[in-house]
Amino acid sequence: MKCVEYGKEHKETVILLHGGGLSWWNYREEAEMLRDEFHVVLPVLDGHAGSDRPFTSIESSAGEIIKYIDSINRPEKYVQALRETLGKQ
């Protein structure tokens, strides 16, 4: 899973998840507003514009997000997420 990142990695992490048919650019403006206070991560979900893999399942995408969160190497590992729903479109 590719990610576009804004801000500094040592800041609290906020993940903004786009909905179906969209991509990371859906949250570009919000990421630019948050970049000074947070480490903003915009995942590119599989099968969406700019992704490096085809879509397989929502469960697979969720697993990739969980792996990313688990990989954050900070003791507090506090992550906030804001998302669109893939079923909304």
C-alpha positions as a printed Julia matrix, in Angstrom:
89×3 Matrix{Float64}:
   0.0    0.0    0.0
   1.34   3.38  -0.98
   0.9    6.39   1.27
   1.29  10.12   0.75
   2.55  11.83   3.91
   2.52  15.4    5.19
   4.15  16.87   8.29
   6.82  15.44  10.57
   6.9   11.79  11.63
   7.57  12.64  15.29
   4.15  14.34  15.57
   0.9   12.58  16.46
  -0.3   10.59  13.43
  -3.63  11.22  11.69
  -4.73   8.85   8.93
  -7.27  10.14   6.41
  -8.88   7.28   4.46
 -10.55   8.04   1.14
 -13.74   6.39  -0.07
 -14.38   4.21  -3.1
 -13.66   5.79  -6.46
 -11.45   8.44  -4.86
  -7.8    8.54  -3.82
  -5.36  10.35  -1.52
  -6.01  13.66  -3.29
  -9.52  13.68  -1.79
  -7.92  14.85   1.5
  -5.05  16.96   0.11
  -6.43  20.29   1.4
  -7.12  18.88   4.87
  -3.64  17.33   5.01
  -2.05  20.65   4.11
  -4.03  22.38   6.89
  -3.02  19.74   9.46
   0.65  19.28   8.48
   2.09  21.73  11.02
   0.42  20.04  14.0
   0.31  16.37  12.92
   1.98  13.67  10.86
  -0.76  13.18   8.24
  -0.92   9.92   6.31
  -3.08   9.53   3.2
  -3.14   5.85   2.19
  -3.8    5.03  -1.44
  -6.16   2.08  -1.15
  -5.54  -0.81  -3.54
  -7.23  -0.44  -6.92
  -7.69   3.32  -6.65
  -5.92   6.08  -8.6
  -2.19   6.01  -7.9
  -2.2    2.63  -6.14
   0.52   0.07  -6.7
  -1.8   -2.97  -6.61
  -5.24  -4.01  -7.86
  -8.19  -4.11  -5.46
  -8.77  -7.49  -3.85
 -11.11  -6.9   -0.9
 -12.1   -4.44   1.8
 -10.67  -6.9    4.35
  -7.31  -6.85   2.58
  -7.29  -3.04   2.55
  -8.17  -2.97   6.26
  -5.33  -5.42   6.94
  -2.86  -3.12   5.18
  -4.0   -0.16   7.3
  -3.62  -2.23  10.48
  -0.1   -3.28   9.41
   0.8    0.36   8.87
  -0.5    1.38  12.3
   1.38  -1.51  13.92
   4.58  -0.39  12.16
   4.59   3.06  13.75
   7.67   2.94  15.95
   6.71   5.21  18.83
   5.87   4.23  22.4
   2.59   6.17  22.52
   1.45   4.89  19.1
  -1.62   7.1   19.2
  -3.32   7.26  15.82
  -6.48   9.06  14.79
  -8.34   8.1   11.66
 -10.96   9.9    9.6
 -12.53   8.03   6.76
 -15.05   7.95   3.99
 -16.93   4.71   3.48
 -16.25   2.46   0.5
 -19.95   1.6    0.42
 -21.06   5.22   0.3
 -20.65   5.68  -3.47
